[in-house]
Amino acid sequence: MLPWKRVIRPLAAFLLAAVAVTAPAASGAQAAAAPSSGWNDFTCKPSAAHPRPVVLVHGTFGNSVDNWLGLAPYLKNRGYCVFSLDYGRLPGVPLFHGLGPVEKSAEQLDAYVDRVRAATGAAEVDIVGHSQGGMMPRYYLKFLGGAAEVNALIGIAPSNHGTTLSGLTALLPYFPGAEDLLSEATPALADQIAGSAFLTKLNAGGDTVPGVHYTVIATKYDQVVTPYRSAFLTGPNVRNVVLQDLCAVDLSEHLAIGLFDRIAFHEVANALDPDRARRTTCASVFS
């Protein structure tokens, strides 16, 4: 008999990720005028204190607005030029993005970073990504020349080494055709399964590239990227952080850590400006 309680729980979390974003995605002129927070302002010029623009990269099923209603204003209010893009759209699928092949999404990120650099005059950007958005930029860094254009990559619960979705994907071989359907319908999901051809290529020869500073912020309660330590990277200039080591009573799971967890946001700010970093604790929720 299948352990249905163990299967349904991660499945419910996965479906929650699919419906967590509820407002229409912004694109083009809409994105340029995105919410009243003031991000995606292509007239923004980086300050001496924060000389690199920040590019936010949403997760699977996310979009350039809803994934960042918490973090974008948080960083904007701290003096950063903040930008976010939509990527990985599938034909006929509105609202939910980050579903296309990850390699193609990395190409879209490459083009977007070029646009941000041209508009701001910055030689480099910093990238902050949630879930797939913390992993996908590594393809851009490793294979598309991004290492020369990016100072730091900060991943919030990133799917760096794939996920079993708490064992859910292990059931796929028992349902003939399910894995092929998954790959055809939503390539990004197939690419993020632990052991996929995409992840094998991405991680071959090492997790990192020279010249880029890496930070991974993971939560013990991640029910999507499982096991949660699969988010971590190995290599030079890497800092792996467990959210509960900063605040033991923080119960944020995969969605909450990226959408509204201010303790995670404080640690993102530290990674963006390590020279002015302040210790992150449970009290950081008020900062």
mmCIF file of C-alpha atoms in Angstrom:
data_model
loop_
_atom_site.group_PDB
_atom_site.id
_atom_site.type_symbol
_atom_site.label_atom_id
_atom_site.label_comp_id
_atom_site.label_asym_id
_atom_site.label_seq_id
_atom_site.Cartn_x
_atom_site.Cartn_y
_atom_site.Cartn_z
ATOM 1 C CA MET A 1 0.000 0.000 0.000
ATOM 2 C CA LEU A 2 1.325 3.424 -0.918
ATOM 3 C CA PRO A 3 2.136 5.792 1.967
ATOM 4 C CA TRP A 4 -0.478 8.305 0.856
ATOM 5 C CA LYS A 5 0.024 10.737 3.713
ATOM 6 C CA ARG A 6 3.683 11.068 2.776
ATOM 7 C CA VAL A 7 2.781 11.533 -0.882
ATOM 8 C CA ILE A 8 -0.138 13.932 -0.488
ATOM 9 C CA ARG A 9 1.708 16.341 1.804
ATOM 10 C CA PRO A 10 4.465 17.249 -0.704
ATOM 11 C CA LEU A 11 1.938 17.189 -3.521
ATOM 12 C CA ALA A 12 -0.215 19.698 -1.681
ATOM 13 C CA ALA A 13 2.818 21.894 -1.115
ATOM 14 C CA PHE A 14 3.690 21.628 -4.782
ATOM 15 C CA LEU A 15 0.159 22.618 -5.825
ATOM 16 C CA LEU A 16 0.294 25.491 -3.346
ATOM 17 C CA ALA A 17 3.368 26.750 -5.158
ATOM 18 C CA ALA A 18 1.369 26.713 -8.365
ATOM 19 C CA VAL A 19 -1.435 28.880 -7.014
ATOM 20 C CA ALA A 20 0.578 31.099 -4.705
ATOM 21 C CA VAL A 21 0.814 33.871 -7.269
ATOM 22 C CA THR A 22 -2.535 35.450 -8.025
ATOM 23 C CA ALA A 23 -2.006 38.792 -9.776
ATOM 24 C CA PRO A 24 -1.428 39.084 -13.542
ATOM 25 C CA ALA A 25 2.216 39.029 -14.534
ATOM 26 C CA ALA A 26 3.754 42.286 -15.645
ATOM 27 C CA SER A 27 5.661 42.471 -18.903
ATOM 28 C CA GLY A 28 7.051 45.146 -21.174
ATOM 29 C CA ALA A 29 5.610 48.548 -20.293
ATOM 30 C CA GLN A 30 3.690 47.018 -17.371
ATOM 31 C CA ALA A 31 6.878 45.709 -15.780
ATOM 32 C CA ALA A 32 8.571 49.062 -16.265
ATOM 33 C CA ALA A 33 5.816 50.621 -14.174
ATOM 34 C CA ALA A 34 5.546 47.708 -11.739
ATOM 35 C CA PRO A 35 3.730 48.267 -8.419
ATOM 36 C CA SER A 36 4.173 51.395 -6.362
ATOM 37 C CA SER A 37 7.409 50.018 -4.897
ATOM 38 C CA GLY A 38 9.489 51.752 -7.571
ATOM 39 C CA TRP A 39 11.398 48.733 -8.829
ATOM 40 C CA ASN A 40 11.969 48.055 -12.540
ATOM 41 C CA ASP A 41 12.765 51.741 -12.959
ATOM 42 C CA PHE A 42 15.159 51.801 -15.906
ATOM 43 C CA THR A 43 16.083 55.415 -15.130
ATOM 44 C CA CYS A 44 17.536 54.323 -11.777
ATOM 45 C CA LYS A 45 21.257 55.006 -11.417
ATOM 46 C CA PRO A 46 23.186 53.003 -8.820
ATOM 47 C CA SER A 47 24.638 54.963 -5.919
ATOM 48 C CA ALA A 48 28.197 54.917 -4.649
ATOM 49 C CA ALA A 49 26.953 52.961 -1.636
ATOM 50 C CA HIS A 50 25.204 50.368 -3.817
ATOM 51 C CA PRO A 51 26.970 50.454 -7.179
ATOM 52 C CA ARG A 52 25.486 47.257 -8.598
ATOM 53 C CA PRO A 53 21.849 46.860 -9.637
ATOM 54 C CA VAL A 54 20.019 43.857 -8.212
ATOM 55 C CA VAL A 55 18.229 41.494 -10.596
ATOM 56 C CA LEU A 56 15.529 39.348 -9.000
ATOM 57 C CA VAL A 57 14.775 35.976 -10.614
ATOM 58 C CA HIS A 58 11.450 34.356 -9.707
ATOM 59 C CA GLY A 59 10.833 30.660 -9.153
ATOM 60 C CA THR A 60 8.826 28.013 -10.987
ATOM 61 C CA PHE A 61 5.186 29.098 -11.385
ATOM 62 C CA GLY A 62 6.187 32.623 -10.295
ATOM 63 C CA ASN A 63 6.404 35.898 -12.144
ATOM 64 C CA SER A 64 8.311 39.165 -12.033
ATOM 65 C CA VAL A 65 5.850 40.905 -9.719
ATOM 66 C CA ASP A 66 4.204 38.485 -7.328
ATOM 67 C CA ASN A 67 7.368 36.660 -6.287
ATOM 68 C CA TRP A 68 8.928 39.961 -5.210
ATOM 69 C CA LEU A 69 6.197 41.969 -3.499
ATOM 70 C CA GLY A 70 8.174 41.572 -0.275
ATOM 71 C CA LEU A 71 11.860 41.624 -1.202
ATOM 72 C CA ALA A 72 11.817 44.203 -4.015
ATOM 73 C CA PRO A 73 10.488 47.073 -1.839
ATOM 74 C CA TYR A 74 12.748 45.910 1.010
ATOM 75 C CA LEU A 75 15.825 46.381 -1.172
ATOM 76 C CA LYS A 76 14.530 49.459 -2.961
ATOM 77 C CA ASN A 77 13.990 51.161 0.399
ATOM 78 C CA ARG A 78 17.628 50.431 1.211
ATOM 79 C CA GLY A 79 18.840 52.348 -1.809
ATOM 80 C CA TYR A 80 19.274 49.635 -4.443
ATOM 81 C CA CYS A 81 18.260 49.806 -8.078
ATOM 82 C CA VAL A 82 16.067 46.714 -8.308
ATOM 83 C CA PHE A 83 14.866 44.874 -11.409
ATOM 84 C CA SER A 84 12.926 41.676 -12.072
ATOM 85 C CA LEU A 85 12.100 39.732 -15.201
ATOM 86 C CA ASP A 86 9.610 37.181 -16.453
ATOM 87 C CA TYR A 87 11.182 34.093 -17.991
ATOM 88 C CA GLY A 88 10.286 30.577 -19.027
ATOM 89 C CA ARG A 89 6.842 31.331 -20.430
ATOM 90 C CA LEU A 90 5.011 28.561 -22.230
ATOM 91 C CA PRO A 91 2.645 29.332 -25.130
ATOM 92 C CA GLY A 92 -0.924 29.681 -23.966
ATOM 93 C CA VAL A 93 -0.001 29.706 -20.267
ATOM 94 C CA PRO A 94 -0.619 33.136 -18.705
ATOM 95 C CA LEU A 95 0.419 34.208 -15.218
ATOM 96 C CA PHE A 96 2.570 31.193 -14.322
ATOM 97 C CA HIS A 97 6.117 31.397 -15.652
ATOM 98 C CA GLY A 98 9.410 29.589 -15.108
ATOM 99 C CA LEU A 99 8.037 26.512 -16.888
ATOM 100 C CA GLY A 100 10.140 26.399 -20.060
ATOM 101 C CA PRO A 101 13.491 24.631 -20.505
ATOM 102 C CA VAL A 102 15.971 26.014 -17.988
ATOM 103 C CA GLU A 103 18.675 26.488 -20.622
ATOM 104 C CA LYS A 104 16.356 28.771 -22.614
ATOM 105 C CA SER A 105 15.396 30.656 -19.462
ATOM 106 C CA ALA A 106 19.088 31.286 -18.786
ATOM 107 C CA GLU A 107 19.367 32.854 -22.241
ATOM 108 C CA GLN A 108 16.494 35.180 -21.361
ATOM 109 C CA LEU A 109 18.251 36.135 -18.125
ATOM 110 C CA ASP A 110 21.436 36.843 -20.087
ATOM 111 C CA ALA A 111 19.582 39.262 -22.369
ATOM 112 C CA TYR A 112 17.832 40.929 -19.431
ATOM 113 C CA VAL A 113 21.078 41.488 -17.521
ATOM 114 C CA ASP A 114 22.527 43.103 -20.647
ATOM 115 C CA ARG A 115 19.523 45.419 -20.734
ATOM 116 C CA VAL A 116 19.917 46.355 -17.055
ATOM 117 C CA ARG A 117 23.643 46.975 -17.427
ATOM 118 C CA ALA A 118 23.091 49.161 -20.488
ATOM 119 C CA ALA A 119 20.419 51.227 -18.756
ATOM 120 C CA THR A 120 22.275 51.704 -15.480
ATOM 121 C CA GLY A 121 25.835 51.912 -16.765
ATOM 122 C CA ALA A 122 26.904 49.229 -14.289
ATOM 123 C CA ALA A 123 29.611 46.788 -15.282
ATOM 124 C CA GLU A 124 28.193 44.073 -13.031
ATOM 125 C CA VAL A 125 24.924 43.156 -11.352
ATOM 126 C CA ASP A 126 24.032 41.079 -8.315
ATOM 127 C CA ILE A 127 21.401 38.366 -8.765
ATOM 128 C CA VAL A 128 18.932 37.166 -6.134
ATOM 129 C CA GLY A 129 16.797 34.177 -7.068
ATOM 130 C CA HIS A 130 14.130 32.070 -5.402
ATOM 131 C CA SER A 131 13.844 28.321 -6.015
ATOM 132 C CA GLN A 132 14.518 27.687 -9.736
ATOM 133 C CA GLY A 133 15.490 31.356 -9.877
ATOM 134 C CA GLY A 134 18.422 30.671 -7.564
ATOM 135 C CA MET A 135 19.625 27.731 -9.621
ATOM 136 C CA MET A 136 18.965 28.786 -13.229
ATOM 137 C CA PRO A 137 21.402 31.754 -13.159
ATOM 138 C CA ARG A 138 24.233 29.284 -12.576
ATOM 139 C CA TYR A 139 23.792 28.086 -16.164
ATOM 140 C CA TYR A 140 24.147 31.684 -17.340
ATOM 141 C CA LEU A 141 27.270 32.093 -15.193
ATOM 142 C CA LYS A 142 28.856 28.844 -16.331
ATOM 143 C CA PHE A 143 27.954 28.599 -20.012
ATOM 144 C CA LEU A 144 26.774 32.015 -21.258
ATOM 145 C CA GLY A 145 29.509 34.357 -20.061
ATOM 146 C CA GLY A 146 27.650 35.591 -17.011
ATOM 147 C CA ALA A 147 30.657 35.315 -14.705
ATOM 148 C CA ALA A 148 32.047 38.500 -16.260
ATOM 149 C CA GLU A 149 28.771 40.349 -15.646
ATOM 150 C CA VAL A 150 27.769 39.172 -12.162
ATOM 151 C CA ASN A 151 29.403 39.901 -8.821
ATOM 152 C CA ALA A 152 27.207 37.761 -6.579
ATOM 153 C CA LEU A 153 24.484 35.130 -6.841
ATOM 154 C CA ILE A 154 22.217 34.740 -3.831
ATOM 155 C CA GLY A 155 19.892 31.759 -3.917
ATOM 156 C CA ILE A 156 16.857 31.543 -1.633
ATOM 157 C CA ALA A 157 15.887 27.845 -1.332
ATOM 158 C CA PRO A 158 17.444 27.155 -4.755
ATOM 159 C CA SER A 159 17.091 23.812 -6.543
ATOM 160 C CA ASN A 160 20.841 23.563 -7.148
ATOM 161 C CA HIS A 161 21.071 19.785 -7.053
ATOM 162 C CA GLY A 162 17.477 19.011 -7.880
ATOM 163 C CA THR A 163 14.664 17.712 -5.785
ATOM 164 C CA THR A 164 12.725 14.556 -5.154
ATOM 165 C CA LEU A 165 9.712 16.599 -4.016
ATOM 166 C CA SER A 166 9.913 14.541 -0.808
ATOM 167 C CA GLY A 167 9.938 11.337 -2.837
ATOM 168 C CA LEU A 168 7.038 12.225 -5.113
ATOM 169 C CA THR A 169 9.086 12.048 -8.282
ATOM 170 C CA ALA A 170 10.205 8.540 -7.348
ATOM 171 C CA LEU A 171 6.675 7.446 -8.194
ATOM 172 C CA LEU A 172 6.981 8.546 -11.834
ATOM 173 C CA PRO A 173 8.434 5.257 -13.136
ATOM 174 C CA TYR A 174 5.334 3.447 -11.850
ATOM 175 C CA PHE A 175 3.071 5.479 -14.155
ATOM 176 C CA PRO A 176 3.990 4.777 -17.799
ATOM 177 C CA GLY A 177 4.345 7.955 -19.813
ATOM 178 C CA ALA A 178 4.147 10.297 -16.808
ATOM 179 C CA GLU A 179 7.790 11.347 -16.975
ATOM 180 C CA ASP A 180 7.573 12.043 -20.728
ATOM 181 C CA LEU A 181 4.401 14.071 -20.195
ATOM 182 C CA LEU A 182 6.103 16.061 -17.438
ATOM 183 C CA SER A 183 9.037 16.834 -19.720
ATOM 184 C CA GLU A 184 6.818 17.833 -22.651
ATOM 185 C CA ALA A 185 4.299 19.879 -20.686
ATOM 186 C CA THR A 186 6.580 21.627 -18.192
ATOM 187 C CA PRO A 187 10.253 21.162 -19.109
ATOM 188 C CA ALA A 188 11.504 23.178 -16.119
ATOM 189 C CA LEU A 189 10.005 20.683 -13.697
ATOM 190 C CA ALA A 190 11.697 17.776 -15.442
ATOM 191 C CA ASP A 191 14.983 19.699 -15.488
ATOM 192 C CA GLN A 192 14.810 20.119 -11.697
ATOM 193 C CA ILE A 193 14.358 16.464 -10.835
ATOM 194 C CA ALA A 194 17.466 15.210 -9.062
ATOM 195 C CA GLY A 195 19.702 13.403 -11.533
ATOM 196 C CA SER A 196 18.202 15.038 -14.629
ATOM 197 C CA ALA A 197 20.365 15.480 -17.712
ATOM 198 C CA PHE A 198 20.220 19.243 -17.227
ATOM 199 C CA LEU A 199 21.449 19.147 -13.617
ATOM 200 C CA THR A 200 24.121 16.614 -14.481
ATOM 201 C CA LYS A 201 25.483 19.025 -17.083
ATOM 202 C CA LEU A 202 25.138 22.052 -14.808
ATOM 203 C CA ASN A 203 27.001 20.506 -11.888
ATOM 204 C CA ALA A 204 29.669 18.611 -13.816
ATOM 205 C CA GLY A 205 33.143 19.900 -13.023
ATOM 206 C CA GLY A 206 32.070 21.813 -9.925
ATOM 207 C CA ASP A 207 29.222 23.941 -8.634
ATOM 208 C CA THR A 208 30.834 27.346 -9.010
ATOM 209 C CA VAL A 209 32.793 29.515 -11.419
ATOM 210 C CA PRO A 210 35.696 31.817 -10.495
ATOM 211 C CA GLY A 211 35.031 35.442 -9.683
ATOM 212 C CA VAL A 212 31.450 35.102 -8.427
ATOM 213 C CA HIS A 213 30.397 35.193 -4.769
ATOM 214 C CA TYR A 214 27.720 32.654 -3.886
ATOM 215 C CA THR A 215 25.260 32.646 -0.988
ATOM 216 C CA VAL A 216 22.605 29.984 -0.418
ATOM 217 C CA ILE A 217 19.855 30.549 2.158
ATOM 218 C CA ALA A 218 17.930 27.340 2.886
ATOM 219 C CA THR A 219 15.216 26.344 5.344
ATOM 220 C CA LYS A 220 14.946 23.039 7.191
ATOM 221 C CA TYR A 221 11.216 23.099 6.487
ATOM 222 C CA ASP A 222 11.534 23.168 2.708
ATOM 223 C CA GLN A 223 8.985 20.728 1.342
ATOM 224 C CA VAL A 224 9.721 21.390 -2.339
ATOM 225 C CA VAL A 225 13.527 21.321 -2.566
ATOM 226 C CA THR A 226 14.166 18.072 -0.753
ATOM 227 C CA PRO A 227 16.337 17.225 1.001
ATOM 228 C CA TYR A 228 16.880 20.873 1.876
ATOM 229 C CA ARG A 229 20.671 20.502 1.890
ATOM 230 C CA SER A 230 20.545 19.743 -1.834
ATOM 231 C CA ALA A 231 20.289 23.523 -2.211
ATOM 232 C CA PHE A 232 23.837 23.972 -0.919
ATOM 233 C CA LEU A 233 26.839 24.600 -3.146
ATOM 234 C CA THR A 234 30.438 23.477 -2.800
ATOM 235 C CA GLY A 235 33.388 25.551 -3.946
ATOM 236 C CA PRO A 236 35.334 28.773 -3.406
ATOM 237 C CA ASN A 237 33.457 31.937 -2.425
ATOM 238 C CA VAL A 238 30.438 29.969 -1.189
ATOM 239 C CA ARG A 239 28.448 30.652 1.966
ATOM 240 C CA ASN A 240 25.659 28.205 2.811
ATOM 241 C CA VAL A 241 23.184 29.419 5.430
ATOM 242 C CA VAL A 242 20.382 27.558 7.207
ATOM 243 C CA LEU A 243 17.612 29.975 8.140
ATOM 244 C CA GLN A 244 17.009 28.268 11.477
ATOM 245 C CA ASP A 245 20.660 28.781 12.439
ATOM 246 C CA LEU A 246 19.885 32.502 12.296
ATOM 247 C CA CYS A 247 16.535 32.226 14.087
ATOM 248 C CA ALA A 248 15.580 28.846 15.510
ATOM 249 C CA VAL A 249 11.875 29.675 15.732
ATOM 250 C CA ASP A 250 11.557 30.684 12.066
ATOM 251 C CA LEU A 251 9.201 28.103 10.529
ATOM 252 C CA SER A 252 9.259 29.410 6.960
ATOM 253 C CA GLU A 253 8.993 26.749 4.276
ATOM 254 C CA HIS A 254 9.793 26.933 0.565
ATOM 255 C CA LEU A 255 7.347 29.674 -0.360
ATOM 256 C CA ALA A 256 7.501 31.808 2.765
ATOM 257 C CA ILE A 257 11.291 32.107 2.786
ATOM 258 C CA GLY A 258 11.188 33.826 -0.598
ATOM 259 C CA LEU A 259 7.908 35.703 -0.425
ATOM 260 C CA PHE A 260 7.879 37.456 2.940
ATOM 261 C CA ASP A 261 10.504 36.200 5.402
ATOM 262 C CA ARG A 262 12.290 39.330 6.609
ATOM 263 C CA ILE A 263 14.960 37.317 8.394
ATOM 264 C CA ALA A 264 15.896 35.824 5.029
ATOM 265 C CA PHE A 265 15.641 39.304 3.486
ATOM 266 C CA HIS A 266 18.078 40.663 6.089
ATOM 267 C CA GLU A 267 20.557 37.940 5.191
ATOM 268 C CA VAL A 268 20.110 38.782 1.487
ATOM 269 C CA ALA A 269 20.999 42.403 2.298
ATOM 270 C CA ASN A 270 24.093 41.202 4.165
ATOM 271 C CA ALA A 271 25.183 39.144 1.166
ATOM 272 C CA LEU A 272 24.676 42.102 -1.165
ATOM 273 C CA ASP A 273 26.783 44.377 1.035
ATOM 274 C CA PRO A 274 29.076 42.221 3.189
ATOM 275 C CA ASP A 275 31.212 45.184 4.230
ATOM 276 C CA ARG A 276 28.189 46.649 6.056
ATOM 277 C CA ALA A 277 26.667 43.352 7.174
ATOM 278 C CA ARG A 278 24.893 43.210 10.511
ATOM 279 C CA ARG A 279 24.269 39.965 12.382
ATOM 280 C CA THR A 280 20.984 38.368 11.415
ATOM 281 C CA THR A 281 18.812 37.224 14.356
ATOM 282 C CA CYS A 282 15.133 36.765 15.095
ATOM 283 C CA ALA A 283 15.028 40.506 15.821
ATOM 284 C CA SER A 284 15.971 41.204 12.213
ATOM 285 C CA VAL A 285 12.291 40.842 11.357
ATOM 286 C CA PHE A 286 11.900 44.392 12.701
ATOM 287 C CA SER A 287 14.811 45.916 10.773
#
